[in-house]
PDB file of C-alpha atoms in Angstrom:
ATOM      1  CA  MET A  42      33.883-207.389  85.783  1.00 60.00           C
ATOM      2  CA  ARG A  43      37.562-206.761  86.243  1.00 66.00           C
ATOM      3  CA  ARG A  44      39.390-204.837  83.522  1.00 66.00           C
ATOM      4  CA  TYR A  45      43.019-205.591  82.824  1.00 66.00           C
ATOM      5  CA  ASN A  46      45.408-202.782  82.128  1.00 66.00           C
ATOM      6  CA  ASN A  47      47.057-204.447  79.148  1.00 66.00           C
ATOM      7  CA  ARG A  48      47.610-201.237  77.137  1.00 66.00           C
ATOM      8  CA  LEU A  49      46.114-202.424  73.901  1.00 69.00           C
ATOM      9  CA  GLY A  50      45.088-200.062  71.116  1.00 73.00           C
ATOM     10  CA  ILE A  51      46.430-196.521  70.799  1.00 72.00           C
ATOM     11  CA  ARG A  52      47.674-196.531  74.415  1.00 73.00           C
ATOM     12  CA  GLY A  53      49.635-199.667  73.620  1.00 73.00           C
ATOM     13  CA  TRP A  54      51.219-197.928  70.656  1.00 71.00           C
ATOM     14  CA  ILE A  55      52.287-194.932  72.720  1.00 73.00           C
ATOM     15  CA  TYR A  56      53.272-196.516  76.032  1.00 74.00           C
ATOM     16  CA  ALA A  57      56.975-197.348  75.992  1.00 68.00           C
ATOM     17  CA  GLY A  58      57.184-199.415  79.157  1.00 70.00           C
ATOM     18  CA  ASN A  59      60.560-201.025  79.562  1.00 67.00           C
ATOM     19  CA  TYR A  60      61.443-200.553  75.903  1.00 68.00           C
ATOM     20  CA  GLY A  61      62.311-196.879  76.207  1.00 77.00           C
ATOM     21  CA  LEU A  62      63.266-194.732  73.264  1.00 85.00           C
ATOM     22  CA  GLU A  63      63.061-197.525  70.701  1.00 84.00           C
ATOM     23  CA  ARG A  64      59.365-197.924  71.460  1.00 83.00           C
ATOM     24  CA  TYR A  65      58.747-194.217  70.750  1.00 87.00           C
ATOM     25  CA  LEU A  66      60.648-194.581  67.474  1.00 91.00           C
ATOM     26  CA  TYR A  67      58.371-197.515  66.676  1.00 88.00           C
ATOM     27  CA  PHE A  68      55.339-195.299  67.340  1.00 87.00           C
ATOM     28  CA  LEU A  69      56.745-192.473  65.207  1.00 93.00           C
ATOM     29  CA  HIS A  70      57.535-194.977  62.457  1.00 94.00           C
ATOM     30  CA  ARG A  71      53.886-195.984  62.349  1.00 92.00           C
ATOM     31  CA  ILE A  72      52.678-192.376  62.395  1.00 94.00           C
ATOM     32  CA  SER A  73      55.098-191.350  59.627  1.00 96.00           C
ATOM     33  CA  GLY A  74      53.997-194.352  57.561  1.00 96.00           C
ATOM     34  CA  LEU A  75      50.346-193.371  57.929  1.00 96.00           C
ATOM     35  CA  GLY A  76      51.269-189.790  57.000  1.00 96.00           C
ATOM     36  CA  LEU A  77      53.043-190.970  53.859  1.00 97.00           C
ATOM     37  CA  ILE A  78      50.002-193.033  52.849  1.00 97.00           C
ATOM     38  CA  LEU A  79      47.765-189.997  53.432  1.00 96.00           C
ATOM     39  CA  TYR A  80      50.096-187.871  51.307  1.00 95.00           C
ATOM     40  CA  LEU A  81      50.010-190.447  48.513  1.00 96.00           C
ATOM     41  CA  LEU A  82      46.201-190.379  48.485  1.00 96.00           C
ATOM     42  CA  LEU A  83      46.157-186.556  48.483  1.00 93.00           C
ATOM     43  CA  HIS A  84      48.748-186.470  45.718  1.00 93.00           C
ATOM     44  CA  ILE A  85      46.621-188.735  43.548  1.00 95.00           C
ATOM     45  CA  GLY A  86      43.608-186.519  44.225  1.00 91.00           C
ATOM     46  CA  VAL A  87      45.464-183.313  43.388  1.00 91.00           C
ATOM     47  CA  THR A  88      47.059-184.608  40.218  1.00 92.00           C
ATOM     48  CA  SER A  89      43.697-185.951  39.064  1.00 92.00           C
ATOM     49  CA  ALA A  90      42.626-182.296  38.623  1.00 88.00           C
ATOM     50  CA  ARG A  91      44.656-182.444  35.425  1.00 90.00           C
ATOM     51  CA  ILE A  92      41.910-184.427  33.682  1.00 93.00           C
ATOM     52  CA  TYR A  93      39.548-181.441  34.018  1.00 92.00           C
ATOM     53  CA  GLY A  94      41.746-179.249  31.858  1.00 91.00           C
ATOM     54  CA  GLY A  95      44.446-176.617  32.180  1.00 90.00           C
ATOM     55  CA  ALA A  96      42.286-174.077  33.994  1.00 91.00           C
ATOM     56  CA  ALA A  97      41.363-176.561  36.729  1.00 89.00           C
ATOM     57  CA  TRP A  98      45.004-177.541  37.049  1.00 90.00           C
ATOM     58  CA  GLU A  99      46.131-173.913  37.382  1.00 91.00           C
ATOM     59  CA  GLN A 100      43.424-173.246  39.984  1.00 90.00           C
ATOM     60  CA  THR A 101      44.471-176.295  41.992  1.00 88.00           C
ATOM     61  CA  MET A 102      48.120-175.334  41.859  1.00 89.00           C
ATOM     62  CA  SER A 103      47.322-171.770  42.968  1.00 89.00           C
ATOM     63  CA  LEU A 104      45.650-173.252  46.051  1.00 87.00           C
ATOM     64  CA  LEU A 105      48.795-175.227  46.833  1.00 87.00           C
ATOM     65  CA  SER A 106      51.279-172.370  46.756  1.00 86.00           C
ATOM     66  CA  GLY A 107      52.242-170.292  49.737  1.00 84.00           C
ATOM     67  CA  PRO A 108      54.278-170.539  52.926  1.00 87.00           C
ATOM     68  CA  ALA A 109      51.919-172.976  54.679  1.00 89.00           C
ATOM     69  CA  PHE A 110      52.174-175.412  51.772  1.00 89.00           C
ATOM     70  CA  LYS A 111      55.958-175.074  51.733  1.00 89.00           C
ATOM     71  CA  LEU A 112      56.060-175.878  55.456  1.00 92.00           C
ATOM     72  CA  GLY A 113      53.799-178.857  54.778  1.00 92.00           C
ATOM     73  CA  GLU A 114      56.203-180.057  52.095  1.00 92.00           C
ATOM     74  CA  TYR A 115      59.063-179.859  54.585  1.00 95.00           C
ATOM     75  CA  VAL A 116      57.090-181.815  57.190  1.00 95.00           C
ATOM     76  CA  LEU A 117      56.329-184.414  54.527  1.00 95.00           C
ATOM     77  CA  MET A 118      59.987-184.645  53.573  1.00 95.00           C
ATOM     78  CA  ALA A 119      60.997-184.888  57.250  1.00 96.00           C
ATOM     79  CA  GLY A 120      58.517-187.739  57.704  1.00 96.00           C
ATOM     80  CA  ALA A 121      59.893-189.513  54.650  1.00 97.00           C
ATOM     81  CA  ILE A 122      63.500-189.117  55.849  1.00 97.00           C
ATOM     82  CA  PHE A 123      62.620-190.400  59.318  1.00 97.00           C
ATOM     83  CA  HIS A 124      60.578-193.295  57.976  1.00 97.00           C
ATOM     84  CA  ALA A 125      63.304-194.383  55.544  1.00 97.00           C
ATOM     85  CA  ALA A 126      66.200-194.124  58.014  1.00 97.00           C
ATOM     86  CA  ASN A 127      64.309-195.739  60.884  1.00 96.00           C
ATOM     87  CA  GLY A 128      63.126-198.472  58.528  1.00 96.00           C
ATOM     88  CA  LEU A 129      66.741-199.106  57.583  1.00 95.00           C
ATOM     89  CA  ARG A 130      67.572-199.394  61.307  1.00 93.00           C
ATOM     90  CA  LEU A 131      64.744-201.870  61.798  1.00 93.00           C
ATOM     91  CA  ILE A 132      65.866-203.967  58.822  1.00 94.00           C
ATOM     92  CA  ILE A 133      69.455-204.051  60.102  1.00 92.00           C
ATOM     93  CA  THR A 134      68.214-205.110  63.535  1.00 89.00           C
ATOM     94  CA  GLU A 135      65.837-207.735  62.134  1.00 88.00           C
ATOM     95  CA  LEU A 136      68.703-209.251  60.165  1.00 89.00           C
ATOM     96  CA  GLY A 137      70.571-209.663  63.446  1.00 85.00           C
ATOM     97  CA  MET A 138      73.284-207.140  62.706  1.00 86.00           C
ATOM     98  CA  CYS A 139      74.536-204.672  65.315  1.00 81.00           C
ATOM     99  CA  ILE A 140      72.975-206.562  68.243  1.00 79.00           C
ATOM    100  CA  GLY A 141      75.966-208.700  69.142  1.00 77.00           C
ATOM    101  CA  THR A 142      76.321-212.444  69.277  1.00 78.00           C
ATOM    102  CA  PRO A 143      73.607-214.434  71.001  1.00 75.00           C
ATOM    103  CA  GLY A 144      74.512-215.844  74.365  1.00 77.00           C
ATOM    104  CA  ARG A 145      73.070-218.434  76.681  1.00 82.00           C
ATOM    105  CA  GLN A 146      69.934-217.132  78.388  1.00 81.00           C
ATOM    106  CA  GLU A 147      70.314-217.093  82.119  1.00 83.00           C
ATOM    107  CA  TYR A 148      68.270-215.361  84.732  1.00 85.00           C
ATOM    108  CA  PRO A 149      68.210-212.355  85.096  1.00 81.00           C
ATOM    109  CA  TYR A 150      67.656-212.027  81.368  1.00 78.00           C
ATOM    110  CA  VAL A 151      69.502-209.310  79.513  1.00 74.00           C
ATOM    111  CA  SER A 152      67.562-207.346  76.934  1.00 73.00           C
ATOM    112  CA  SER A 153      69.103-206.776  73.521  1.00 73.00           C
ATOM    113  CA  VAL A 154      67.556-203.315  73.367  1.00 74.00           C
ATOM    114  CA  ARG A 155      70.640-201.763  74.955  1.00 77.00           C
ATOM    115  CA  LYS A 156      72.863-203.464  72.373  1.00 81.00           C
ATOM    116  CA  GLN A 157      70.877-201.768  69.609  1.00 84.00           C
ATOM    117  CA  ARG A 158      71.289-198.332  71.170  1.00 88.00           C
ATOM    118  CA  PRO A 159      74.517-197.284  69.330  1.00 90.00           C
ATOM    119  CA  LEU A 160      72.872-198.035  65.967  1.00 90.00           C
ATOM    120  CA  MET A 161      69.799-196.076  67.028  1.00 91.00           C
ATOM    121  CA  ILE A 162      71.924-193.106  68.065  1.00 93.00           C
ATOM    122  CA  LEU A 163      73.851-193.231  64.768  1.00 94.00           C
ATOM    123  CA  ILE A 164      70.636-193.328  62.733  1.00 95.00           C
ATOM    124  CA  MET A 165      69.154-190.427  64.727  1.00 95.00           C
ATOM    125  CA  ILE A 166      72.287-188.365  64.072  1.00 97.00           C
ATOM    126  CA  VAL A 167      72.004-189.152  60.342  1.00 97.00           C
ATOM    127  CA  ILE A 168      68.338-188.115  60.425  1.00 97.00           C
ATOM    128  CA  ALA A 169      69.173-184.861  62.217  1.00 97.00           C
ATOM    129  CA  VAL A 170      71.902-184.007  59.698  1.00 97.00           C
ATOM    130  CA  LEU A 171      69.626-184.786  56.748  1.00 96.00           C
ATOM    131  CA  LEU A 172      66.805-182.702  58.234  1.00 96.00           C
ATOM    132  CA  LEU A 173      69.164-179.805  58.847  1.00 96.00           C
ATOM    133  CA  LEU A 174      70.660-179.928  55.347  1.00 95.00           C
ATOM    134  CA  SER A 175      67.276-180.277  53.698  1.00 94.00           C
ATOM    135  CA  GLY A 176      65.871-177.455  55.834  1.00 93.00           C
ATOM    136  CA  VAL A 177      68.658-175.142  54.729  1.00 94.00           C
ATOM    137  CA  ASP A 178      68.070-176.125  51.113  1.00 91.00           C
ATOM    138  CA  PHE A 179      64.298-175.808  51.505  1.00 87.00           C
ATOM    139  CA  PHE A 180      64.031-172.465  53.252  1.00 87.00           C
ATOM    140  CA  LEU A 181      67.279-170.570  52.671  1.00 88.00           C
ATOM    141  CA  VAL A 182      68.381-171.420  49.144  1.00 80.00           C
TER     142      VAL A 182
END
């Protein structure tokens, strides 16, 4: 039986092919979304300790203090910033903005991915600035 190399599943998520950097951003968008859902579930679990009384709450909060937890909070915030900004880029692109006017399709076909590149670069710069500013506020102030 012949197997086709169609890159479905996790390999299909990761493999960029001809799409380049935008495909990796798509993969990271999915991963950050799953991370945010995981955080939401953990947050509900942690805050539910409150129903067992003040002592249980204090014990839970003592477990969640320390440098590793602070680093985890920063990673969570970085994931949220990336997910929000990249989602904004995807919405702008889906609405047809910043990809130019459509033209007649003639062979060889021209991909619109390169037309989206300036928006992608702008959004990545915004993400980098926000991560830098939040990192300074998180760790130095």
